Coordinates of C-alpha atoms in Angstrom, one line a residue:
M1 CA 1.4 19.6 -53.1
A2 CA 1.2 17.5 -49.8
T3 CA -1.3 18.7 -47.3
T4 CA -0.6 18.6 -43.6
R5 CA -3.0 16.6 -41.4
L6 CA -3.8 18.1 -38.2
P7 CA -3.9 15.5 -35.3
T8 CA -7.4 14.3 -34.3
P9 CA -8.3 16.0 -31.2
V10 CA -8.8 13.6 -28.3
P11 CA -12.4 13.9 -27.0
R12 CA -12.5 15.2 -23.3
K13 CA -14.2 13.1 -20.9
P14 CA -17.3 14.8 -19.2
F15 CA -16.7 15.7 -15.5
P16 CA -18.1 12.7 -13.7
L17 CA -20.3 14.8 -11.3
P18 CA -22.9 12.0 -10.3
S19 CA -20.0 9.7 -9.3
L20 CA -18.3 12.5 -7.3
L21 CA -21.6 13.5 -5.6
A22 CA -21.9 9.8 -4.5
L23 CA -18.4 10.1 -2.9
A24 CA -19.7 13.5 -1.4
T25 CA -22.7 11.7 0.3
A26 CA -20.4 9.1 1.4
V27 CA -18.3 11.8 3.1
F28 CA -21.5 13.3 4.5
V29 CA -22.6 10.0 6.1
T30 CA -19.0 9.6 7.5
A31 CA -19.0 13.4 9.0
L32 CA -22.5 13.2 10.3
T33 CA -22.3 9.9 12.0
E34 CA -19.3 11.2 14.0
N35 CA -20.9 14.4 15.1
L36 CA -24.6 13.3 15.5
P37 CA -24.6 12.3 19.0
A38 CA -23.5 15.9 20.1
G39 CA -27.1 17.0 19.2
V40 CA -29.0 14.2 21.0
L41 CA -26.9 13.6 24.2
P42 CA -29.7 14.2 26.8
G43 CA -32.1 11.7 25.4
M44 CA -29.2 9.2 24.6
G45 CA -27.9 9.4 28.1
E46 CA -31.3 9.1 29.7
S47 CA -32.2 6.1 27.6
L48 CA -28.9 4.3 28.2
G49 CA -28.9 5.3 32.0
V50 CA -25.8 7.3 32.0
S51 CA -24.8 11.0 32.4
E52 CA -24.6 13.4 29.5
S53 CA -20.8 13.4 29.7
A54 CA -20.6 9.6 29.5
A55 CA -23.0 9.7 26.5
G56 CA -20.5 12.3 25.0
Q57 CA -17.8 9.7 25.1
T58 CA -19.6 7.9 22.0
V59 CA -17.8 10.7 20.0
T60 CA -14.6 10.0 21.7
V61 CA -14.8 6.3 21.0
Y62 CA -15.5 6.9 17.4
A63 CA -12.4 9.0 17.0
I64 CA -10.4 6.3 18.8
G65 CA -11.7 3.7 16.4
S66 CA -10.6 5.8 13.4
A67 CA -7.3 6.6 14.8
A68 CA -6.4 3.2 16.0
T69 CA -7.3 1.3 12.9
A70 CA -6.8 3.6 9.8
I71 CA -3.2 2.7 9.2
P72 CA -3.3 -1.2 9.8
L73 CA -6.5 -1.5 7.9
A74 CA -5.2 0.5 4.9
A75 CA -2.3 -1.7 4.8
A76 CA -4.3 -4.9 5.1
T77 CA -6.7 -3.8 2.4
A78 CA -4.2 -2.3 0.1
G79 CA -4.9 -4.9 -2.5
W80 CA -8.7 -4.6 -2.5
G81 CA -10.4 -2.7 -5.2
R82 CA -11.4 0.7 -4.1
K83 CA -15.2 0.3 -4.9
R84 CA -15.4 -2.9 -2.9
L85 CA -13.6 -1.2 0.0
L86 CA -15.9 1.8 0.0
L87 CA -19.0 -0.4 -0.1
T88 CA -17.6 -2.3 2.9
A89 CA -17.2 0.9 4.8
M90 CA -20.7 2.1 4.0
G91 CA -22.1 -1.2 5.2
G92 CA -20.2 -0.7 8.4
F93 CA -22.0 2.6 9.0
A94 CA -25.3 1.1 8.3
V95 CA -24.7 -1.7 10.8
A96 CA -23.2 0.6 13.4
N97 CA -26.0 3.3 13.1
T98 CA -28.7 0.6 13.4
V99 CA -27.2 -1.0 16.5
T100 CA -26.8 2.6 18.0
A101 CA -30.6 3.3 17.4
V102 CA -31.9 0.0 18.9
S103 CA -29.3 -0.6 21.8
G104 CA -30.4 -0.1 25.4
S105 CA -26.9 -1.0 26.6
Y106 CA -24.2 1.5 27.0
P107 CA -21.3 -0.9 26.5
L108 CA -23.0 -2.2 23.2
T109 CA -23.6 1.4 22.1
L110 CA -19.8 2.2 22.6
A111 CA -18.9 -1.0 20.6
A112 CA -21.3 0.2 17.8
R113 CA -19.7 3.7 17.8
F114 CA -16.1 2.1 17.7
L115 CA -17.2 0.1 14.8
A116 CA -18.4 3.4 13.1
G117 CA -15.2 4.8 13.7
V118 CA -13.3 1.8 12.2
A119 CA -15.6 2.3 9.1
A120 CA -14.7 6.1 9.0
G121 CA -11.0 5.2 9.2
L122 CA -11.4 2.9 6.2
A123 CA -13.4 5.3 4.3
W124 CA -11.2 8.5 4.9
A125 CA -8.1 6.6 3.8
L126 CA -9.6 6.0 0.4
L127 CA -12.1 8.7 -0.5
A128 CA -9.5 11.4 -1.5
G129 CA -7.6 9.0 -3.7
Y130 CA -10.8 7.7 -5.3
A131 CA -12.0 11.1 -6.2
R132 CA -8.5 11.9 -7.6
R133 CA -8.5 8.8 -9.8
L134 CA -11.9 9.7 -11.4
V135 CA -10.5 12.7 -13.3
P136 CA -7.5 14.0 -15.2
V137 CA -4.7 15.8 -13.2
E138 CA -6.0 19.3 -14.2
Q139 CA -9.5 18.5 -12.6
Q140 CA -8.4 16.8 -9.5
G141 CA -8.7 19.9 -7.3
R142 CA -12.3 20.4 -8.5
A143 CA -13.1 16.7 -8.0
M144 CA -11.7 16.8 -4.3
A145 CA -13.7 19.9 -3.7
V146 CA -17.0 18.3 -4.9
A147 CA -16.3 15.0 -2.8
M148 CA -15.1 16.9 0.4
A149 CA -18.3 19.2 0.3
G150 CA -20.1 16.6 2.4
V151 CA -18.2 17.8 5.5
P152 CA -19.5 21.4 5.8
V153 CA -22.9 20.2 4.7
A154 CA -22.9 17.7 7.5
L155 CA -21.7 20.2 10.1
S156 CA -23.8 23.2 9.0
L157 CA -27.0 21.4 8.0
G158 CA -26.9 17.7 9.0
V159 CA -26.3 18.2 12.6
P160 CA -29.0 20.9 13.2
V161 CA -31.5 18.8 11.2
G162 CA -30.5 15.7 13.1
T163 CA -30.8 17.4 16.4
F164 CA -34.3 18.8 15.5
L165 CA -35.5 15.4 14.3
G166 CA -34.3 13.7 17.6
R167 CA -36.0 16.4 19.8
M168 CA -39.2 16.2 17.7
S169 CA -39.4 12.4 17.9
A170 CA -36.9 10.2 19.7
W171 CA -33.1 10.6 19.9
W172 CA -32.5 7.3 18.0
V173 CA -34.6 8.2 14.8
P174 CA -31.8 10.2 13.3
F175 CA -29.5 7.1 13.5
L176 CA -32.0 5.1 11.6
V177 CA -32.3 7.9 9.1
M178 CA -28.4 7.6 8.7
T179 CA -28.8 3.9 8.2
A180 CA -31.2 4.4 5.4
L181 CA -28.9 7.0 3.9
A182 CA -25.9 4.7 4.0
V183 CA -28.0 1.9 2.3
G184 CA -29.0 4.3 -0.3
V185 CA -25.3 5.3 -0.9
V186 CA -24.4 1.7 -1.3
G187 CA -26.8 1.4 -4.2
W188 CA -25.6 4.7 -5.6
I189 CA -21.9 3.6 -5.4
T190 CA -22.8 0.2 -6.9
A191 CA -24.5 1.8 -9.9
L192 CA -22.2 4.6 -10.8
L193 CA -18.7 4.4 -9.5
P194 CA -16.1 2.6 -11.6
E195 CA -14.0 0.1 -9.9
E196 CA -10.4 1.3 -9.1
P197 CA -7.8 -1.4 -8.5
G198 CA -5.9 -1.6 -5.2
R199 CA -2.1 -2.3 -5.2
P200 CA -0.5 -5.7 -5.7
D201 CA 1.4 -7.1 -2.8
G202 CA 4.8 -6.0 -4.4
E203 CA 3.7 -2.5 -4.7
R204 CA 2.3 -1.9 -1.2
V205 CA 4.1 0.9 0.6
P206 CA 5.0 0.8 4.3
V207 CA 4.0 3.8 6.2
R208 CA 7.6 4.6 7.1
H209 CA 8.5 4.8 3.4
A210 CA 5.6 7.3 2.9
L211 CA 6.8 9.5 5.7
A212 CA 10.4 9.6 4.1
V213 CA 9.0 11.3 1.0
P214 CA 10.0 15.0 0.9
G215 CA 6.8 17.1 1.8
V216 CA 4.7 14.5 3.5
V217 CA 5.8 15.5 7.1
P218 CA 5.2 19.1 6.6
V219 CA 1.7 18.5 5.3
L220 CA 1.0 16.2 8.2
T221 CA 2.4 18.8 10.7
V222 CA 0.1 21.5 9.4
T223 CA -2.8 19.0 9.5
V224 CA -2.3 18.3 13.2
L225 CA -2.0 21.9 14.3
Y226 CA -4.7 23.2 12.1
V227 CA -7.2 20.5 13.2
L228 CA -6.4 20.9 16.6
A229 CA -7.0 24.7 16.6
H230 CA -10.3 24.4 14.8
T231 CA -11.5 21.6 17.1
I232 CA -10.8 23.6 20.2
L233 CA -12.9 26.6 18.8
F234 CA -15.6 24.4 17.3
T235 CA -16.1 22.1 20.3
Y236 CA -16.4 25.0 22.8
I237 CA -17.9 27.7 20.7
A238 CA -21.4 27.4 22.6
P239 CA -19.9 28.0 26.2
F240 CA -17.5 30.7 24.7
L241 CA -20.5 32.6 23.3
D242 CA -22.7 32.0 26.3
R243 CA -20.1 33.6 28.6
A244 CA -19.7 36.5 26.3
G245 CA -23.3 37.2 26.6
L246 CA -24.2 35.9 23.0
G247 CA -25.4 32.3 23.9
G248 CA -28.6 32.9 22.2
A249 CA -26.7 33.6 18.9
T250 CA -24.8 30.2 18.9
G251 CA -27.1 28.7 16.2
T252 CA -26.9 31.8 13.9
V253 CA -23.1 31.9 14.3
L254 CA -22.8 28.4 13.4
L255 CA -25.1 28.9 10.3
V256 CA -22.8 31.8 9.2
F257 CA -19.8 29.5 9.7
G258 CA -21.5 26.6 7.7
L259 CA -22.5 28.8 4.7
A260 CA -19.2 30.4 4.7
S261 CA -17.6 27.0 4.6
M262 CA -19.5 26.0 1.6
A263 CA -18.5 29.1 -0.2
S264 CA -14.9 28.2 0.6
I265 CA -15.3 24.7 -0.8
W266 CA -16.6 26.2 -4.2
L267 CA -13.7 28.8 -4.1
T268 CA -11.2 26.0 -3.5
G269 CA -12.6 23.9 -6.2
A270 CA -12.4 26.6 -8.8
H271 CA -8.8 27.6 -8.0
I272 CA -7.0 24.8 -6.3
H273 CA -5.3 23.5 -9.5
R274 CA -3.2 26.7 -9.7
R275 CA -3.4 28.4 -6.3
L276 CA -3.0 25.6 -3.7
R277 CA -0.3 27.3 -1.8
R278 CA -2.1 30.7 -1.9
L279 CA -5.4 29.3 -0.8
T280 CA -3.8 27.2 2.1
I281 CA -1.8 30.2 3.3
G282 CA -4.9 32.4 2.9
G283 CA -7.1 30.1 4.8
A284 CA -4.6 29.9 7.8
L285 CA -4.5 33.7 7.9
L286 CA -8.3 33.9 8.1
V287 CA -8.4 31.3 10.9
A288 CA -5.8 33.2 12.8
A289 CA -7.7 36.4 12.1
T290 CA -10.9 34.8 13.5
A291 CA -9.1 34.0 16.8
G292 CA -7.8 37.5 17.0
V293 CA -11.3 39.0 16.5
L294 CA -12.8 36.7 19.0
A295 CA -10.2 37.4 21.5
L296 CA -10.5 41.1 21.4
W297 CA -14.2 41.9 20.5
S298 CA -16.3 38.7 21.6
D299 CA -18.7 40.9 23.6
S300 CA -20.3 42.3 20.5
A301 CA -22.5 40.6 17.9
P302 CA -21.2 42.2 14.7
P303 CA -17.5 41.3 15.3
V304 CA -18.6 37.8 16.3
Y305 CA -20.5 37.3 13.1
A306 CA -17.7 38.7 11.1
A307 CA -15.3 36.2 12.9
A308 CA -17.7 33.3 12.0
L309 CA -17.6 34.4 8.3
L310 CA -13.8 34.5 8.3
W311 CA -13.6 31.1 10.2
G312 CA -15.7 29.3 7.6
L313 CA -13.9 30.9 4.7
G314 CA -10.6 29.9 6.2
W315 CA -11.7 26.3 7.2
G316 CA -14.2 25.1 4.6
G317 CA -11.6 24.3 1.9
V318 CA -9.0 22.8 4.4
P319 CA -9.8 19.1 4.0
T320 CA -9.6 19.4 0.3
L321 CA -6.3 21.5 0.3
L322 CA -4.5 19.3 2.7
Q323 CA -5.4 16.0 1.2
T324 CA -4.5 17.3 -2.4
A325 CA -1.2 18.7 -1.0
L326 CA -0.6 15.3 0.6
G327 CA -1.6 13.4 -2.6
D328 CA 0.8 15.6 -4.7
A329 CA 3.7 15.3 -2.2
G330 CA 3.1 11.5 -1.6
G331 CA 3.0 10.7 -5.3
E332 CA 3.1 6.8 -5.6
R333 CA 3.1 6.6 -1.7
A334 CA -0.1 8.8 -1.4
D335 CA -2.4 6.1 -0.1
A336 CA -0.1 5.2 2.8
A337 CA 0.3 8.9 3.6
Q338 CA -3.4 9.4 3.4
A339 CA -3.9 6.6 6.1
V340 CA -1.5 8.5 8.4
L341 CA -3.4 11.8 7.7
V342 CA -6.7 10.0 8.8
T343 CA -5.0 8.8 12.0
L344 CA -3.5 12.1 12.9
W345 CA -6.6 14.1 11.9
N346 CA -8.7 12.0 14.5
V347 CA -6.0 12.2 17.1
A348 CA -6.0 16.0 16.7
M349 CA -9.8 16.0 17.0
A350 CA -9.7 14.0 20.2
A351 CA -6.9 16.2 21.5
G352 CA -8.8 19.3 20.7
G353 CA -11.7 18.3 23.0
V354 CA -9.2 17.5 25.8
V355 CA -7.0 20.5 25.4
G356 CA -9.9 22.8 25.0
G357 CA -11.4 21.4 28.1
L358 CA -8.3 22.0 30.1
V359 CA -8.1 25.6 28.9
L360 CA -11.7 26.2 29.7
D361 CA -11.5 24.8 33.2
G362 CA -8.1 26.3 33.9
L363 CA -8.0 29.7 32.2
G364 CA -11.6 30.3 31.3
T365 CA -13.4 30.9 27.8
G366 CA -11.4 34.1 27.1
A367 CA -8.3 32.0 26.7
L368 CA -9.8 29.8 23.8
P369 CA -9.2 32.2 21.0
W370 CA -5.7 33.0 22.2
T371 CA -4.9 29.2 22.2
V372 CA -6.2 28.9 18.7
L373 CA -4.0 31.8 17.6
A374 CA -0.9 30.3 19.2
L375 CA -1.5 27.1 17.2
M376 CA -2.1 29.0 14.0
L377 CA 1.3 30.8 14.2
P378 CA 3.5 27.6 13.7
V379 CA 1.0 26.7 11.0
L380 CA 1.8 29.7 9.0
A381 CA 5.5 29.3 9.7
V382 CA 5.5 25.8 8.3
L383 CA 3.4 26.8 5.2
A384 CA 5.9 29.8 4.6
A385 CA 8.9 27.4 4.9
A386 CA 7.5 24.3 2.9
R387 CA 7.5 25.9 -0.5
R388 CA 9.5 23.2 -2.4
H389 CA 7.8 19.9 -1.8
A390 CA 4.8 20.3 0.4
F391 CA 3.2 23.6 -0.8
P392 CA 4.9 24.5 -3.9
P393 CA 3.9 27.8 -5.7
A394 CA 2.9 25.8 -8.8
R395 CA 1.5 22.1 -8.8
G396 CA 3.6 19.7 -10.7

């Protein structure tokens, strides 16, 4: 009697946590380099002989560098190996942060910050795709969550620590620390990350072709509105709380936001593979609820802390959710679509500072949460409508 042989099970590759943590640290370097000047503006401005508002333009120049170069650089380097490209970006951060630390010239500092923005545009355009390529499809959401964890860690821990270090020593010391960290990441990437090939010339996708893929434009629309709303609130949370009589609580509020963001990252990584649509809609509802609470009860500490908790839970997983949704929708054209996302993300961040400032000057701090709520309503409308290609109930 013949016996039936069972197929030999294919061994499952272990989850590449060390490699993904290298990507997360690269994300941390990228996010912290962008936001670090905000914590050391007085010392930076005094050293460069300019006002604090002029020193603040080092953040704006960074965003302009990312927005202006992400798409053309992604196209020009599409054939490069992903590892080589990421190493180039980290090297750019090391150079830019070193020049920022030692420069006594305002124009030279602006040039260094623009270079850092260029490096960021290069890095953001490939990090999401790199993380997805390291794992099988069913683990891509988890891999993205690990890689994107560098963003909330940079905002909730990196900026306060950098600010403290700059005040206890000198404003430029945190930038040299960032240089050392970037060099360390270069070694980490070199040792652990596998090379992933770029696209041959004949397979490179023009941006307009990526935008024509069903689902890509709705994801990008949600991205612009969501990031704009968040940036308005995050940029002006200190004056908002100050004029509500809670200025002394700003650090604690941001700590609650940061811890909730990290919890959101964990929840996203655990459930994104099966619940991307629900998580994205739920996050948008939480941010909208945050705006509503702050609009109605900003003069009392308990509702403000509750709003910070909702805000972090709603926002923390957003980079992972939107980049995963765009990767799914873009398919073979995902890399080109990601370059557009990087550009629009930075445009929305720059616009958030401008729009929030206009609202603050023209209508006062009380109008800020209402502005955020007004932006989140169309986000929810697009999410509700885009259930076929952009945010389907089940990932294909």
